[in-house]
mmCIF file of C-alpha atoms and ligand atoms in Angstrom:
data_model
loop_
_atom_site.group_PDB
_atom_site.id
_atom_site.type_symbol
_atom_site.label_atom_id
_atom_site.label_comp_id
_atom_site.label_asym_id
_atom_site.label_seq_id
_atom_site.Cartn_x
_atom_site.Cartn_y
_atom_site.Cartn_z
ATOM 1 C CA UNK A 1 -6.778 150.859 -9.358
ATOM 2 C CA UNK A 2 -10.551 150.905 -9.651
ATOM 3 C CA UNK A 3 -12.682 149.004 -12.131
ATOM 4 C CA UNK A 4 -16.348 149.257 -13.012
ATOM 5 C CA UNK A 5 -18.793 146.525 -13.988
ATOM 6 C CA UNK A 6 -21.802 148.155 -15.620
ATOM 7 C CA UNK A 7 -24.607 145.601 -15.706
ATOM 8 C CA UNK A 8 -26.844 146.286 -18.690
ATOM 9 C CA UNK A 9 -27.954 142.804 -19.765
ATOM 10 C CA UNK A 10 -31.507 142.809 -18.415
ATOM 11 C CA UNK A 11 -34.422 142.756 -20.833
ATOM 12 C CA UNK A 12 -36.555 145.274 -18.918
ATOM 13 C CA UNK A 13 -39.849 143.399 -19.017
ATOM 14 C CA UNK A 14 -41.913 146.413 -17.915
ATOM 15 C CA UNK A 15 -40.463 148.792 -20.529
ATOM 16 C CA UNK A 16 -40.149 148.799 -24.346
ATOM 17 C CA UNK A 17 -40.866 145.338 -25.792
ATOM 18 C CA UNK A 18 -37.919 143.991 -27.782
ATOM 19 C CA UNK A 19 -35.425 146.688 -26.715
ATOM 20 C CA UNK A 20 -33.162 145.839 -23.765
ATOM 21 C CA UNK A 21 -33.783 148.423 -21.032
ATOM 22 C CA UNK A 22 -30.214 149.778 -21.073
ATOM 23 C CA UNK A 23 -30.583 150.642 -24.776
ATOM 24 C CA UNK A 24 -33.824 152.593 -24.350
ATOM 25 C CA UNK A 25 -33.181 156.276 -25.058
ATOM 26 C CA UNK A 26 -33.944 159.324 -22.940
ATOM 27 C CA UNK A 27 -33.246 162.648 -24.576
ATOM 28 C CA UNK A 28 -31.485 161.028 -27.561
ATOM 29 C CA UNK A 29 -29.023 158.902 -25.556
ATOM 30 C CA UNK A 30 -29.429 155.373 -24.242
ATOM 31 C CA UNK A 31 -29.483 154.705 -20.498
ATOM 32 C CA UNK A 32 -26.128 152.973 -21.019
ATOM 33 C CA UNK A 33 -24.629 156.060 -22.699
ATOM 34 C CA UNK A 34 -25.912 158.313 -19.898
ATOM 35 C CA UNK A 35 -24.128 156.037 -17.392
ATOM 36 C CA UNK A 36 -20.884 156.121 -19.363
ATOM 37 C CA UNK A 37 -21.111 159.929 -19.596
ATOM 38 C CA UNK A 38 -21.175 160.151 -15.787
ATOM 39 C CA UNK A 39 -18.462 157.540 -15.326
ATOM 40 C CA UNK A 40 -16.227 159.485 -17.715
ATOM 41 C CA UNK A 41 -16.147 162.232 -15.080
ATOM 42 C CA UNK A 42 -14.941 159.919 -12.287
ATOM 43 C CA UNK A 43 -11.159 159.982 -12.673
ATOM 44 C CA UNK A 44 -10.403 156.975 -10.457
ATOM 45 C CA UNK A 45 -12.262 154.506 -12.705
ATOM 46 C CA UNK A 46 -9.654 153.075 -15.073
ATOM 47 C CA UNK A 47 -11.083 149.753 -16.266
ATOM 48 C CA UNK A 48 -14.667 149.456 -17.542
ATOM 49 C CA UNK A 49 -16.602 146.294 -18.380
ATOM 50 C CA UNK A 50 -20.089 146.668 -19.841
ATOM 51 C CA UNK A 51 -22.293 143.563 -19.613
ATOM 52 C CA UNK A 52 -25.044 143.446 -22.260
ATOM 53 C CA UNK A 53 -27.401 140.846 -23.771
ATOM 54 C CA UNK A 54 -25.453 138.390 -25.986
ATOM 55 C CA UNK A 55 -27.341 139.608 -29.065
ATOM 56 C CA UNK A 56 -26.141 143.206 -28.471
ATOM 57 C CA UNK A 57 -22.404 142.709 -27.834
ATOM 58 C CA UNK A 58 -21.223 143.584 -31.344
ATOM 59 C CA UNK A 59 -23.543 146.571 -31.805
ATOM 60 C CA UNK A 60 -22.729 148.078 -28.393
ATOM 61 C CA UNK A 61 -18.972 147.572 -28.900
ATOM 62 C CA UNK A 62 -19.220 149.309 -32.294
ATOM 63 C CA UNK A 63 -21.158 152.224 -30.775
ATOM 64 C CA UNK A 64 -18.537 153.071 -28.114
ATOM 65 C CA UNK A 65 -15.752 155.478 -28.978
ATOM 66 C CA UNK A 66 -13.503 154.430 -26.060
ATOM 67 C CA UNK A 67 -11.663 151.327 -27.322
ATOM 68 C CA UNK A 68 -10.570 150.356 -23.810
ATOM 69 C CA UNK A 69 -14.142 149.593 -22.672
ATOM 70 C CA UNK A 70 -14.709 145.816 -22.661
ATOM 71 C CA UNK A 71 -18.153 144.633 -23.762
ATOM 72 C CA UNK A 72 -19.218 141.138 -22.736
ATOM 73 C CA UNK A 73 -22.395 139.017 -22.818
ATOM 74 C CA UNK A 74 -24.405 138.747 -19.594
ATOM 75 C CA UNK A 75 -26.424 135.903 -18.122
ATOM 76 C CA UNK A 76 -29.996 135.029 -17.239
ATOM 77 C CA UNK A 77 -29.905 136.877 -13.899
ATOM 78 C CA UNK A 78 -28.222 140.062 -12.688
ATOM 79 C CA UNK A 79 -26.048 137.920 -10.459
ATOM 80 C CA UNK A 80 -24.811 135.913 -13.476
ATOM 81 C CA UNK A 81 -24.176 139.120 -15.401
ATOM 82 C CA UNK A 82 -21.999 140.432 -12.561
ATOM 83 C CA UNK A 83 -19.994 137.188 -12.666
ATOM 84 C CA UNK A 84 -19.559 137.576 -16.441
ATOM 85 C CA UNK A 85 -18.185 141.068 -15.780
ATOM 86 C CA UNK A 86 -15.849 139.839 -13.036
ATOM 87 C CA UNK A 87 -14.167 137.390 -15.434
ATOM 88 C CA UNK A 88 -13.077 140.353 -17.617
ATOM 89 C CA UNK A 89 -11.482 142.535 -14.931
ATOM 90 C CA UNK A 90 -7.710 142.445 -15.183
ATOM 91 C CA UNK A 91 -5.993 144.964 -12.889
ATOM 92 C CA UNK A 92 -8.681 146.355 -10.607
ATOM 93 C CA UNK A 93 -8.036 145.999 -6.835
ATOM 94 C CA UNK A 94 -11.389 147.681 -6.170
ATOM 95 C CA UNK A 95 -14.543 147.318 -8.218
ATOM 96 C CA UNK A 96 -17.799 149.211 -8.522
ATOM 97 C CA UNK A 97 -20.876 147.337 -9.709
ATOM 98 C CA UNK A 98 -23.446 149.679 -11.218
ATOM 99 C CA UNK A 99 -26.906 149.203 -12.785
ATOM 100 C CA UNK A 100 -27.314 150.760 -16.232
ATOM 101 C CA UNK A 101 -30.945 151.125 -15.151
ATOM 102 C CA UNK A 102 -29.783 153.954 -12.810
ATOM 103 C CA UNK A 103 -28.406 156.361 -15.418
ATOM 104 C CA UNK A 104 -28.651 159.571 -13.386
ATOM 105 C CA UNK A 105 -26.637 158.724 -10.278
ATOM 106 C CA UNK A 106 -24.460 161.841 -9.885
ATOM 107 C CA UNK A 107 -20.666 161.571 -9.983
ATOM 108 C CA UNK A 108 -20.494 162.638 -6.326
ATOM 109 C CA UNK A 109 -22.198 159.381 -5.288
ATOM 110 C CA UNK A 110 -19.500 157.422 -7.187
ATOM 111 C CA UNK A 111 -16.863 159.492 -5.386
ATOM 112 C CA UNK A 112 -18.504 159.010 -1.974
ATOM 113 C CA UNK A 113 -18.513 155.242 -2.448
ATOM 114 C CA UNK A 114 -14.863 155.270 -3.590
ATOM 115 C CA UNK A 115 -13.779 157.532 -0.693
ATOM 116 C CA UNK A 116 -15.393 155.164 1.838
ATOM 117 C CA UNK A 117 -13.846 152.155 0.105
ATOM 118 C CA UNK A 118 -10.387 153.399 1.103
ATOM 119 C CA UNK A 119 -10.923 151.988 4.596
ATOM 120 C CA UNK A 120 -13.901 149.651 4.135
ATOM 121 C CA UNK A 121 -14.143 146.355 2.268
ATOM 122 C CA UNK A 122 -17.628 146.920 0.915
ATOM 123 C CA UNK A 123 -19.665 150.131 0.503
ATOM 124 C CA UNK A 124 -23.206 150.777 -0.701
ATOM 125 C CA UNK A 125 -25.107 154.029 -1.339
ATOM 126 C CA UNK A 126 -28.608 154.258 0.122
ATOM 127 C CA UNK A 127 -31.369 156.755 0.794
ATOM 128 C CA UNK A 128 -33.819 156.905 3.703
ATOM 129 C CA UNK A 129 -37.160 155.184 3.219
ATOM 130 C CA UNK A 130 -40.003 157.705 3.347
ATOM 131 C CA UNK A 131 -42.927 155.266 3.241
ATOM 132 C CA UNK A 132 -43.800 152.893 6.053
ATOM 133 C CA UNK A 133 -42.767 149.417 4.877
ATOM 134 C CA UNK A 134 -44.763 146.336 5.861
ATOM 135 C CA UNK A 135 -44.080 142.669 5.418
ATOM 136 C CA UNK A 136 -47.193 141.133 3.825
ATOM 137 C CA UNK A 137 -48.084 137.501 3.260
ATOM 138 C CA UNK A 138 -51.255 136.359 1.423
ATOM 139 C CA UNK A 139 -52.695 139.879 1.566
ATOM 140 C CA UNK A 140 -52.300 140.235 5.345
ATOM 141 C CA UNK A 141 -49.734 142.321 7.242
ATOM 142 C CA UNK A 142 -47.266 140.157 9.128
ATOM 143 C CA UNK A 143 -44.918 142.788 10.506
ATOM 144 C CA UNK A 144 -43.926 146.511 10.349
ATOM 145 C CA UNK A 145 -40.132 146.982 10.641
ATOM 146 C CA UNK A 146 -38.980 150.212 12.374
ATOM 147 C CA UNK A 147 -38.687 152.758 9.563
ATOM 148 C CA UNK A 148 -35.683 154.565 11.025
ATOM 149 C CA UNK A 149 -33.628 151.414 10.495
ATOM 150 C CA UNK A 150 -34.629 150.960 6.840
ATOM 151 C CA UNK A 151 -32.908 152.381 3.765
ATOM 152 C CA UNK A 152 -33.420 151.897 0.005
ATOM 153 C CA UNK A 153 -30.204 150.640 -1.559
ATOM 154 C CA UNK A 154 -28.815 151.940 -4.852
ATOM 155 C CA UNK A 155 -25.712 151.426 -6.967
ATOM 156 C CA UNK A 156 -22.754 151.813 -7.567
ATOM 157 C CA UNK A 157 -21.774 149.310 -4.882
ATOM 158 C CA UNK A 158 -18.055 149.149 -4.167
ATOM 159 C CA UNK A 159 -15.926 146.179 -3.121
ATOM 160 C CA UNK A 160 -12.393 144.965 -2.854
ATOM 161 C CA UNK A 161 -12.284 142.871 -6.023
ATOM 162 C CA UNK A 162 -11.022 139.767 -4.197
ATOM 163 C CA UNK A 163 -13.909 139.926 -1.748
ATOM 164 C CA UNK A 164 -16.512 140.225 -4.500
ATOM 165 C CA UNK A 165 -14.922 137.347 -6.415
ATOM 166 C CA UNK A 166 -14.915 135.140 -3.316
ATOM 167 C CA UNK A 167 -18.530 136.080 -2.502
ATOM 168 C CA UNK A 168 -19.577 135.048 -6.011
ATOM 169 C CA UNK A 169 -17.932 131.643 -5.752
ATOM 170 C CA UNK A 170 -20.887 129.915 -4.059
ATOM 171 C CA UNK A 171 -24.390 129.129 -5.346
ATOM 172 C CA UNK A 172 -27.041 131.395 -3.784
ATOM 173 C CA UNK A 173 -30.207 131.710 -5.863
ATOM 174 C CA UNK A 174 -32.165 134.392 -3.931
ATOM 175 C CA UNK A 175 -29.545 137.154 -4.276
ATOM 176 C CA UNK A 176 -30.770 140.618 -5.386
ATOM 177 C CA UNK A 177 -27.610 142.684 -4.966
ATOM 178 C CA UNK A 178 -23.881 142.137 -4.562
ATOM 179 C CA UNK A 179 -23.762 143.474 -1.015
ATOM 180 C CA UNK A 180 -26.080 140.608 0.017
ATOM 181 C CA UNK A 181 -23.437 138.103 -1.032
ATOM 182 C CA UNK A 182 -20.757 139.941 0.911
ATOM 183 C CA UNK A 183 -23.023 140.272 3.978
ATOM 184 C CA UNK A 184 -23.632 136.525 3.919
ATOM 185 C CA UNK A 185 -19.880 136.024 3.964
ATOM 186 C CA UNK A 186 -19.869 137.959 7.277
ATOM 187 C CA UNK A 187 -18.081 141.048 5.920
ATOM 188 C CA UNK A 188 -19.298 144.476 7.179
ATOM 189 C CA UNK A 189 -20.888 146.622 4.470
ATOM 190 C CA UNK A 190 -20.550 150.406 4.988
ATOM 191 C CA UNK A 191 -23.483 152.639 3.988
ATOM 192 C CA UNK A 192 -23.021 156.125 2.475
ATOM 193 C CA UNK A 193 -25.557 158.660 1.208
ATOM 194 C CA UNK A 194 -27.067 157.898 -2.192
ATOM 195 C CA UNK A 195 -29.157 160.339 -4.215
ATOM 196 C CA UNK A 196 -32.789 160.655 -5.239
ATOM 197 C CA UNK A 197 -31.405 160.927 -8.779
ATOM 198 C CA UNK A 198 -30.160 157.360 -8.369
ATOM 199 C CA UNK A 199 -33.652 155.883 -8.796
ATOM 200 C CA UNK A 200 -33.937 152.762 -10.929
ATOM 201 C CA UNK A 201 -35.809 152.994 -14.212
ATOM 202 C CA UNK A 202 -38.298 150.142 -14.252
ATOM 203 C CA UNK A 203 -41.596 151.355 -15.738
ATOM 204 C CA UNK A 204 -42.710 153.834 -18.444
ATOM 205 C CA UNK A 205 -43.549 156.235 -15.595
ATOM 206 C CA UNK A 206 -39.868 156.209 -14.528
ATOM 207 C CA UNK A 207 -38.818 157.014 -18.107
ATOM 208 C CA UNK A 208 -41.150 160.013 -18.132
ATOM 209 C CA UNK A 209 -39.642 161.215 -14.828
ATOM 210 C CA UNK A 210 -36.153 160.765 -16.283
ATOM 211 C CA UNK A 211 -36.990 162.861 -19.363
ATOM 212 C CA UNK A 212 -38.293 165.689 -17.159
ATOM 213 C CA UNK A 213 -35.213 165.484 -14.958
ATOM 214 C CA UNK A 214 -32.832 165.814 -17.895
ATOM 215 C CA UNK A 215 -34.627 168.905 -19.118
ATOM 216 C CA UNK A 216 -33.870 170.813 -15.921
ATOM 217 C CA UNK A 217 -30.329 169.523 -15.490
HETATM 218 N N1 CTP B 1 -29.308 142.975 -15.361
HETATM 219 C C1 CTP B 1 -28.331 142.259 -16.053
HETATM 220 N N2 CTP B 1 -28.557 140.944 -16.398
HETATM 221 C C2 CTP B 1 -29.722 140.356 -16.107
HETATM 222 C C3 CTP B 1 -30.729 141.062 -15.392
HETATM 223 C C4 CTP B 1 -30.493 142.394 -15.030
HETATM 224 O O1 CTP B 1 -27.267 142.820 -16.341
HETATM 225 N N3 CTP B 1 -29.907 139.097 -16.484
HETATM 226 C C5 CTP B 1 -29.069 144.389 -15.049
HETATM 227 C C6 CTP B 1 -30.093 145.295 -15.746
HETATM 228 O O2 CTP B 1 -29.663 145.575 -17.071
HETATM 229 C C7 CTP B 1 -30.124 146.518 -14.845
HETATM 230 C C8 CTP B 1 -29.745 145.953 -13.466
HETATM 231 O O3 CTP B 1 -29.235 144.637 -13.674
HETATM 232 O O4 CTP B 1 -29.188 147.501 -15.224
HETATM 233 C C9 CTP B 1 -30.941 145.949 -12.532
HETATM 234 O O5 CTP B 1 -31.898 145.032 -13.037
HETATM 235 P P1 CTP B 1 -33.418 145.374 -13.307
HETATM 236 O O6 CTP B 1 -33.710 146.799 -13.078
HETATM 237 O O7 CTP B 1 -34.235 144.331 -12.623
HETATM 238 O O8 CTP B 1 -33.471 145.189 -14.902
HETATM 239 P P2 CTP B 1 -34.286 144.149 -15.752
HETATM 240 O O9 CTP B 1 -34.145 142.805 -15.154
HETATM 241 O O10 CTP B 1 -33.861 144.354 -17.168
HETATM 242 O O11 CTP B 1 -35.764 144.731 -15.604
HETATM 243 P P3 CTP B 1 -37.096 144.009 -15.060
HETATM 244 O O12 CTP B 1 -36.690 143.276 -13.793
HETATM 245 O O13 CTP B 1 -38.048 145.130 -14.852
HETATM 246 O O14 CTP B 1 -37.492 143.063 -16.172
HETATM 247 MG MG1 MG B 2 -34.857 142.362 -13.142
#
């Protein structure tokens, strides 16, 4: 049985002031609703936990028609919000962790991650990096990693629930995604193809791109 933790508790500092990013609307629906629309088409997902800012729990719960979706308050970091979601999962042997800030990830990416999770313990979707990436310190280039070995990582990221729980048991402040925790526990993380539609909405420019994308969907 597969569960989903949808992390939507960030404030979105580079977007609308006062409105949590996941509740910002594109084409009349919030980013969170767009995510749930897609997830509704992925049959294997049976248990859904949505993690939102504490101040929004009641309003989000009231806005959802599916009574089985659990809505819970998140924490100060994404990592803490994932842990808040993990405490609510009941039956899931496998879990997907997905950013509400990536509302247009197609259902086939969810299915690719789930297919690979059948014989892997951890799976992430990623796309090739098209720009040359440099490591820079104090305005000076330190290093240029080989581009053919670099990918940009997206969500949903899939894990055996027990592995994700164990990986979250220790303190590790510089974590930016769940796979990093699992990697540090020495567990291989499989990579599958993501989608350009899986980009993360961070700035007003991204919102404008999203609106255009919906129009030609
Ligand atoms: N997230 C969360 N709890 C937090 C921080 C982030 O659930 N304390 C979620 C966001 O809602 C988002 C995902 O993690 O769906 C990725 O985070 P990010 O894009 O960084 O969102 P924000 O932190 O809200 O945005 P920003 O960093 O631009 O302020
Ligand atoms: Mg953030």
